[in-house]
Amino acid sequence: MSRPLVSFHDLRPGADDLAADVLAGFSRAQKSIPPKYFYDAEGSRLFDAITRLPEYYPTRTETALLREYADEIAQKAGTGHLLVEPGSGSCTKARILFEGLQPCAYVPMDIAGDHLHVAAQEVAVDFPWLEVHATCIDFTRLMTLPPDTPEGRRLAFFPGSSIGNFDPDAAVGFLGMIADMVGPGGQLLIGVDLKKDKAVLEAAYDDARGVTAAFNLNLLTRINRELGADFDLAQWRHKALYNEAQGRIEMHLVSRVAQLVSLQGRTFRFAAGETIHTENSYKYSVAEFRELASRAGFATDTVWVDADRLFSLHLLQTGNAHAT
Ligand code: AVI
């Protein structure tokens, strides 16, 4: 009997608690909503649209880097690894690497089970020689590999500068989880957005067509729908600013007027101009990211940067990389 092209594993520890997270976030002096809640069906669709915007340079720049350096990446990283991609989404960027890296198996990990199913099946069809072990998991909490994954050197792939959505200490913690998962001599290929001109950064998060604004405001639509809240979207606007001191883009929802909002039997007061902080997206120089990665136990092998110095791709390795 031939083996299945693709296997699925549901390792979700339990559902997210939107109500508890929103109530906790609204009880702080600076009200906030965790950015993981952006990605309902509409939010995922809007994020996809963001990645195609002229102002949003990260996706196309990283994709171009991967295409240009795919062979060199394989030369440096080697071939035949178990390739693990936390937050694999549509698996679009990993596809660029498969031919060069010739992984022994691919483990796409994502919390969005349905989307993962479809994307993993498509990979299995397009790359029939590749074993695919799709794993539905909240990889920010747990990075367990499914029991039937082959042994072998591990290479993690974390593109998109999603590492920028963690605060630096949390980023070190997350990179440490990856270091533990890949083990001694394991590697990580990670995409990291670079510090640059404030105007370029702010345009990327406040585009002329208002797609990022819709993405941000969709959080309120979701909270209205799922928690029975009564946010009046006309009374809120999107704001993105580059906080130079912190080296991060901040996204906020700004209350246009003084207003009350009811949610789960509680009433929250918002002053005119008060904000709900919805996301940070940290930007790093190459040296800053190298230092952050070293705090998690990774040494830098190679860094690739585009000619306009917009985006960086780091190939990192844990200790004992060449000990075998
Ligand atoms: C997913 N993440 C890397 C995006 C970013 O650039 O921080 C999320 C995003 N938010 C607004 N635009 C894109």
Short mmCIF file of C-alpha atoms and ligand atoms in Angstrom, two decimals:
data_model
loop_
_atom_site.label_atom_id
_atom_site.label_comp_id
_atom_site.label_asym_id
_atom_site.label_seq_id
_atom_site.Cartn_x
_atom_site.Cartn_y
_atom_site.Cartn_z
CA MET A 1 0.00 0.00 0.00
CA SER A 2 1.46 3.41 -0.90
CA ARG A 3 1.86 5.93 1.89
CA PRO A 4 -0.47 8.97 1.94
CA LEU A 5 1.06 12.10 0.40
CA VAL A 6 -0.08 14.18 3.28
CA SER A 7 -0.98 13.54 6.92
CA PHE A 8 -2.91 15.83 9.27
CA HIS A 9 -2.48 16.27 13.01
CA ASP A 10 -4.63 18.36 15.30
CA LEU A 11 -2.50 19.40 18.27
CA ARG A 12 -4.53 22.43 19.37
CA PRO A 13 -4.34 22.80 23.14
CA GLY A 14 -7.73 24.53 23.41
CA ALA A 15 -9.70 27.35 21.91
CA ASP A 16 -8.61 30.97 22.27
CA ASP A 17 -10.73 32.99 24.64
CA LEU A 18 -11.61 36.16 22.76
CA ALA A 19 -13.95 37.40 25.52
CA ALA A 20 -11.37 36.99 28.30
CA ASP A 21 -8.59 38.52 26.21
CA VAL A 22 -10.67 41.55 25.17
CA LEU A 23 -11.99 42.15 28.70
CA ALA A 24 -8.44 41.93 30.08
CA GLY A 25 -7.13 44.26 27.35
CA PHE A 26 -9.88 46.83 28.00
CA SER A 27 -9.13 46.84 31.73
CA ARG A 28 -5.63 48.31 31.23
CA ALA A 29 -4.76 52.01 31.17
CA GLN A 30 -3.78 51.66 27.49
CA LYS A 31 -6.63 49.55 26.12
CA SER A 32 -5.50 46.81 23.76
CA ILE A 33 -6.64 43.80 21.72
CA PRO A 34 -4.17 40.96 20.94
CA PRO A 35 -3.24 41.00 17.22
CA LYS A 36 -3.89 37.26 16.83
CA TYR A 37 -7.60 38.15 16.63
CA PHE A 38 -7.12 39.97 13.30
CA TYR A 39 -7.26 36.67 11.45
CA ASP A 40 -10.90 35.60 11.15
CA ALA A 41 -12.01 34.76 7.58
CA GLU A 42 -12.42 38.42 6.60
CA GLY A 43 -9.21 39.46 8.38
CA SER A 44 -7.25 36.74 6.59
CA ARG A 45 -8.71 37.90 3.26
CA LEU A 46 -7.77 41.51 4.04
CA PHE A 47 -4.25 40.50 5.12
CA ASP A 48 -3.83 38.71 1.80
CA ALA A 49 -4.86 41.93 0.06
CA ILE A 50 -2.36 43.89 2.19
CA THR A 51 0.49 41.69 0.96
CA ARG A 52 -0.30 42.79 -2.61
CA LEU A 53 -0.47 46.55 -1.90
CA PRO A 54 2.10 48.81 -3.58
CA GLU A 55 2.99 50.36 -0.20
CA TYR A 56 3.43 47.01 1.59
CA TYR A 57 6.97 46.16 0.40
CA PRO A 58 7.79 43.24 2.82
CA THR A 59 6.05 40.40 0.96
CA ARG A 60 7.32 41.14 -2.52
CA THR A 61 10.83 42.01 -1.29
CA GLU A 62 11.16 38.83 0.74
CA THR A 63 9.74 36.74 -2.11
CA ALA A 64 12.28 38.27 -4.52
CA LEU A 65 15.11 37.52 -2.05
CA LEU A 66 13.99 33.90 -1.71
CA ARG A 67 13.82 33.51 -5.50
CA GLU A 68 17.17 35.18 -6.09
CA TYR A 69 19.03 33.26 -3.39
CA ALA A 70 17.19 29.91 -3.36
CA ASP A 71 20.27 28.05 -4.65
CA GLU A 72 22.65 29.85 -2.30
CA ILE A 73 20.32 29.17 0.65
CA ALA A 74 20.40 25.46 -0.21
CA GLN A 75 24.19 25.57 -0.54
CA LYS A 76 24.59 27.16 2.89
CA ALA A 77 21.83 25.26 4.70
CA GLY A 78 22.43 21.89 3.05
CA THR A 79 19.72 19.54 1.79
CA GLY A 80 17.54 16.71 3.07
CA HIS A 81 16.29 18.42 6.26
CA LEU A 82 12.97 18.12 7.94
CA LEU A 83 11.59 21.54 6.96
CA VAL A 84 9.22 22.95 9.62
CA GLU A 85 7.23 26.11 8.94
CA PRO A 86 5.34 27.64 11.89
CA GLY A 87 2.50 29.88 10.63
CA SER A 88 2.67 28.39 7.13
CA GLY A 89 -0.55 30.03 5.81
CA SER A 90 -0.75 29.25 2.09
CA CYS A 91 2.79 27.73 2.05
CA THR A 92 3.59 30.11 -0.82
CA LYS A 93 7.12 31.04 0.21
CA ALA A 94 8.21 27.52 1.18
CA ARG A 95 7.39 26.38 -2.36
CA ILE A 96 10.23 28.58 -3.63
CA LEU A 97 12.68 26.57 -1.49
CA PHE A 98 11.56 22.96 -2.05
CA GLU A 99 13.50 22.23 -5.26
CA GLY A 100 16.78 23.54 -3.88
CA LEU A 101 16.48 22.23 -0.32
CA GLN A 102 15.03 18.82 -1.24
CA PRO A 103 13.64 18.37 2.28
CA CYS A 104 13.02 14.82 3.53
CA ALA A 105 9.61 16.07 4.71
CA TYR A 106 7.72 19.34 5.14
CA VAL A 107 5.80 20.15 8.33
CA PRO A 108 3.52 23.17 7.78
CA MET A 109 2.07 24.36 11.13
CA ASP A 110 -0.89 26.70 11.43
CA ILE A 111 -3.74 27.46 13.80
CA ALA A 112 -6.21 27.88 10.87
CA GLY A 113 -7.05 24.19 10.28
CA ASP A 114 -9.22 24.48 7.16
CA HIS A 115 -6.79 26.70 5.32
CA LEU A 116 -3.89 24.45 6.37
CA HIS A 117 -5.71 21.39 5.00
CA VAL A 118 -6.18 22.95 1.59
CA ALA A 119 -2.68 24.45 1.37
CA ALA A 120 -1.00 21.18 2.44
CA GLN A 121 -2.99 19.15 -0.09
CA GLU A 122 -1.98 21.56 -2.84
CA VAL A 123 1.70 21.25 -1.88
CA ALA A 124 1.39 17.44 -1.90
CA VAL A 125 -0.14 17.52 -5.37
CA ASP A 126 2.42 19.96 -6.81
CA PHE A 127 5.44 18.26 -5.16
CA PRO A 128 4.53 14.55 -5.26
CA TRP A 129 8.01 13.51 -4.06
CA LEU A 130 7.60 15.48 -0.81
CA GLU A 131 6.14 14.01 2.41
CA VAL A 132 3.83 16.58 4.04
CA HIS A 133 2.82 16.38 7.72
CA ALA A 134 0.37 19.24 8.26
CA THR A 135 0.02 20.17 11.93
CA CYS A 136 -2.81 22.29 13.28
CA ILE A 137 -1.34 23.94 16.35
CA ASP A 138 -0.98 27.29 18.11
CA PHE A 139 2.76 27.41 17.41
CA THR A 140 3.19 30.47 19.66
CA ARG A 141 2.43 28.22 22.65
CA LEU A 142 3.69 24.82 21.56
CA MET A 143 5.92 23.49 18.82
CA THR A 144 5.39 19.74 19.02
CA LEU A 145 6.10 17.76 15.89
CA PRO A 146 3.64 15.03 14.89
CA PRO A 147 4.69 11.51 15.91
CA ASP A 148 5.21 10.21 12.36
CA THR A 149 7.68 12.87 11.21
CA PRO A 150 10.95 11.43 9.95
CA GLU A 151 14.17 11.80 11.93
CA GLY A 152 16.79 14.11 10.55
CA ARG A 153 18.39 17.51 10.76
CA ARG A 154 15.77 20.19 11.22
CA LEU A 155 15.44 23.51 9.43
CA ALA A 156 12.72 25.91 10.60
CA PHE A 157 11.38 28.52 8.20
CA PHE A 158 9.68 31.63 9.62
CA PRO A 159 9.21 34.21 6.86
CA GLY A 160 7.11 37.38 6.64
CA SER A 161 8.75 39.26 9.53
CA SER A 162 6.09 37.79 11.82
CA ILE A 163 8.81 37.84 14.47
CA GLY A 164 8.24 41.63 14.48
CA ASN A 165 4.77 41.12 15.97
CA PHE A 166 6.35 39.84 19.22
CA ASP A 167 7.79 42.27 21.75
CA PRO A 168 11.60 41.75 21.85
CA ASP A 169 11.63 39.64 25.05
CA ALA A 170 8.76 37.50 23.74
CA ALA A 171 10.61 37.23 20.41
CA VAL A 172 13.63 35.80 22.26
CA GLY A 173 11.31 33.34 24.04
CA PHE A 174 9.73 32.30 20.74
CA LEU A 175 13.10 31.93 18.99
CA GLY A 176 14.19 29.84 21.98
CA MET A 177 11.22 27.51 21.36
CA ILE A 178 12.35 27.16 17.74
CA ALA A 179 15.93 26.52 18.91
CA ASP A 180 14.65 23.73 21.18
CA MET A 181 12.51 22.28 18.38
CA VAL A 182 15.35 22.18 15.81
CA GLY A 183 17.83 20.93 18.45
CA PRO A 184 21.64 21.09 18.42
CA GLY A 185 22.96 21.79 14.94
CA GLY A 186 19.48 22.77 13.76
CA GLN A 187 18.82 25.83 11.63
CA LEU A 188 16.35 28.64 11.15
CA LEU A 189 15.73 30.70 8.02
CA ILE A 190 13.83 33.81 9.09
CA GLY A 191 12.60 36.96 7.34
CA VAL A 192 13.04 40.21 9.25
CA ASP A 193 11.86 43.66 8.21
CA LEU A 194 14.58 46.32 8.46
CA LYS A 195 14.53 49.79 10.03
CA LYS A 196 14.10 52.45 7.39
CA ASP A 197 12.62 55.84 6.57
CA LYS A 198 9.61 56.61 8.75
CA ALA A 199 7.48 57.72 5.77
CA VAL A 200 8.04 54.41 3.96
CA LEU A 201 7.16 52.46 7.10
CA GLU A 202 4.04 54.45 7.91
CA ALA A 203 2.74 54.23 4.32
CA ALA A 204 3.13 50.43 4.47
CA TYR A 205 0.73 50.36 7.44
CA ASP A 206 -1.64 53.12 6.28
CA ASP A 207 -2.15 52.53 2.58
CA ALA A 208 -3.96 54.89 0.24
CA ARG A 209 -6.72 52.37 -0.53
CA GLY A 210 -7.58 51.89 3.13
CA VAL A 211 -7.06 48.12 3.14
CA THR A 212 -4.98 48.19 6.34
CA ALA A 213 -7.60 50.48 7.92
CA ALA A 214 -10.29 47.91 7.04
CA PHE A 215 -8.08 45.13 8.45
CA ASN A 216 -7.70 47.02 11.75
CA LEU A 217 -11.39 48.02 12.00
CA ASN A 218 -12.45 44.44 11.25
CA LEU A 219 -11.40 43.61 14.82
CA LEU A 220 -14.37 45.66 16.07
CA THR A 221 -16.73 43.96 13.61
CA ARG A 222 -15.49 40.60 14.92
CA ILE A 223 -16.01 41.63 18.54
CA ASN A 224 -19.53 42.88 17.72
CA ARG A 225 -20.37 39.59 16.00
CA GLU A 226 -18.72 37.14 18.38
CA LEU A 227 -19.18 38.92 21.70
CA GLY A 228 -22.40 40.87 21.05
CA ALA A 229 -20.64 44.23 21.54
CA ASP A 230 -22.08 47.47 20.11
CA PHE A 231 -19.08 49.24 18.57
CA ASP A 232 -20.28 51.85 16.06
CA LEU A 233 -17.57 51.57 13.39
CA ALA A 234 -18.28 55.08 12.09
CA GLN A 235 -16.98 56.40 15.42
CA TRP A 236 -13.54 54.77 15.06
CA ARG A 237 -10.58 55.34 12.77
CA HIS A 238 -7.33 53.53 11.97
CA LYS A 239 -3.98 54.99 12.97
CA ALA A 240 -0.45 53.70 12.26
CA LEU A 241 2.67 55.44 13.56
CA TYR A 242 6.36 54.63 13.70
CA ASN A 243 7.58 54.85 17.29
CA GLU A 244 11.27 55.59 16.69
CA ALA A 245 12.31 55.14 20.32
CA GLN A 246 10.88 51.60 20.39
CA GLY A 247 11.72 50.81 16.76
CA ARG A 248 8.22 49.67 16.00
CA ILE A 249 5.14 50.45 13.96
CA GLU A 250 2.13 50.73 16.26
CA MET A 251 -1.42 50.27 15.04
CA HIS A 252 -4.26 51.76 17.00
CA LEU A 253 -8.00 52.26 16.68
CA VAL A 254 -8.86 55.84 17.63
CA SER A 255 -12.17 56.81 19.19
CA ARG A 256 -13.46 59.81 17.18
CA VAL A 257 -15.76 60.96 20.03
CA ALA A 258 -16.37 60.35 23.73
CA GLN A 259 -18.46 57.18 23.78
CA LEU A 260 -19.66 54.16 25.75
CA VAL A 261 -19.43 50.62 24.41
CA SER A 262 -21.18 47.61 25.94
CA LEU A 263 -19.55 44.25 25.90
CA GLN A 264 -20.50 41.05 27.74
CA GLY A 265 -22.67 42.93 30.25
CA ARG A 266 -20.01 45.56 30.94
CA THR A 267 -19.75 49.15 29.77
CA PHE A 268 -16.46 50.69 28.66
CA ARG A 269 -15.92 54.44 28.41
CA PHE A 270 -13.69 55.84 25.66
CA ALA A 271 -12.61 59.49 25.64
CA ALA A 272 -12.43 61.37 22.33
CA GLY A 273 -9.01 60.57 20.85
CA GLU A 274 -8.42 57.60 23.17
CA THR A 275 -6.95 54.58 21.41
CA ILE A 276 -7.09 50.80 21.49
CA HIS A 277 -3.59 49.47 20.74
CA THR A 278 -3.98 46.58 18.29
CA GLU A 279 -0.51 45.67 16.99
CA ASN A 280 3.23 46.29 17.19
CA SER A 281 5.49 45.48 14.28
CA TYR A 282 9.12 45.79 15.37
CA LYS A 283 11.80 46.63 12.84
CA TYR A 284 15.44 45.61 13.36
CA SER A 285 18.80 46.49 11.87
CA VAL A 286 20.79 43.41 10.83
CA ALA A 287 23.03 43.85 13.88
CA GLU A 288 20.07 44.24 16.27
CA PHE A 289 18.41 41.09 15.01
CA ARG A 290 21.67 39.15 15.15
CA GLU A 291 21.95 40.14 18.82
CA LEU A 292 18.32 39.19 19.53
CA ALA A 293 18.82 35.79 17.88
CA SER A 294 22.01 35.18 19.87
CA ARG A 295 20.03 35.70 23.11
CA ALA A 296 17.92 32.71 21.99
CA GLY A 297 20.96 30.54 21.30
CA PHE A 298 21.29 31.12 17.55
CA ALA A 299 24.48 32.11 15.74
CA THR A 300 24.25 33.78 12.35
CA ASP A 301 25.45 31.89 9.32
CA THR A 302 24.44 34.19 6.46
CA VAL A 303 22.27 37.29 5.99
CA TRP A 304 20.79 38.31 2.64
CA VAL A 305 19.51 41.87 2.14
CA ASP A 306 17.93 43.43 -0.98
CA ALA A 307 19.63 46.31 -2.83
CA ASP A 308 17.26 48.91 -1.31
CA ARG A 309 17.95 47.58 2.20
CA LEU A 310 14.24 47.06 2.89
CA PHE A 311 14.23 43.47 4.18
CA SER A 312 16.61 40.81 5.49
CA LEU A 313 16.72 37.01 5.43
CA HIS A 314 18.84 35.41 8.17
CA LEU A 315 20.11 31.85 8.15
CA LEU A 316 20.80 30.97 11.80
CA GLN A 317 22.03 27.86 13.54
CA THR A 318 22.03 26.55 17.06
CA GLY A 319 25.25 25.45 18.83
CA ASN A 320 27.18 22.39 17.65
CA ALA A 321 26.08 23.15 14.10
CA HIS A 322 29.13 21.57 12.55
CA ALA A 323 29.98 19.18 15.36
CA THR A 324 28.76 16.05 13.57
C1 AVI B 1 1.85 39.45 9.94
N1 AVI B 1 2.70 40.60 10.17
C2 AVI B 1 4.11 40.32 9.88
C3 AVI B 1 2.23 41.84 9.52
C4 AVI B 1 3.21 43.01 9.82
O1 AVI B 1 3.69 43.62 8.86
O2 AVI B 1 3.51 43.24 10.99
C5 AVI B 1 0.84 42.21 9.98
C6 AVI B 1 0.32 43.49 9.39
N2 AVI B 1 -0.35 44.39 10.03
C7 AVI B 1 -0.66 45.37 9.23
N3 AVI B 1 -0.16 45.14 8.03
C8 AVI B 1 0.45 43.93 8.11
#
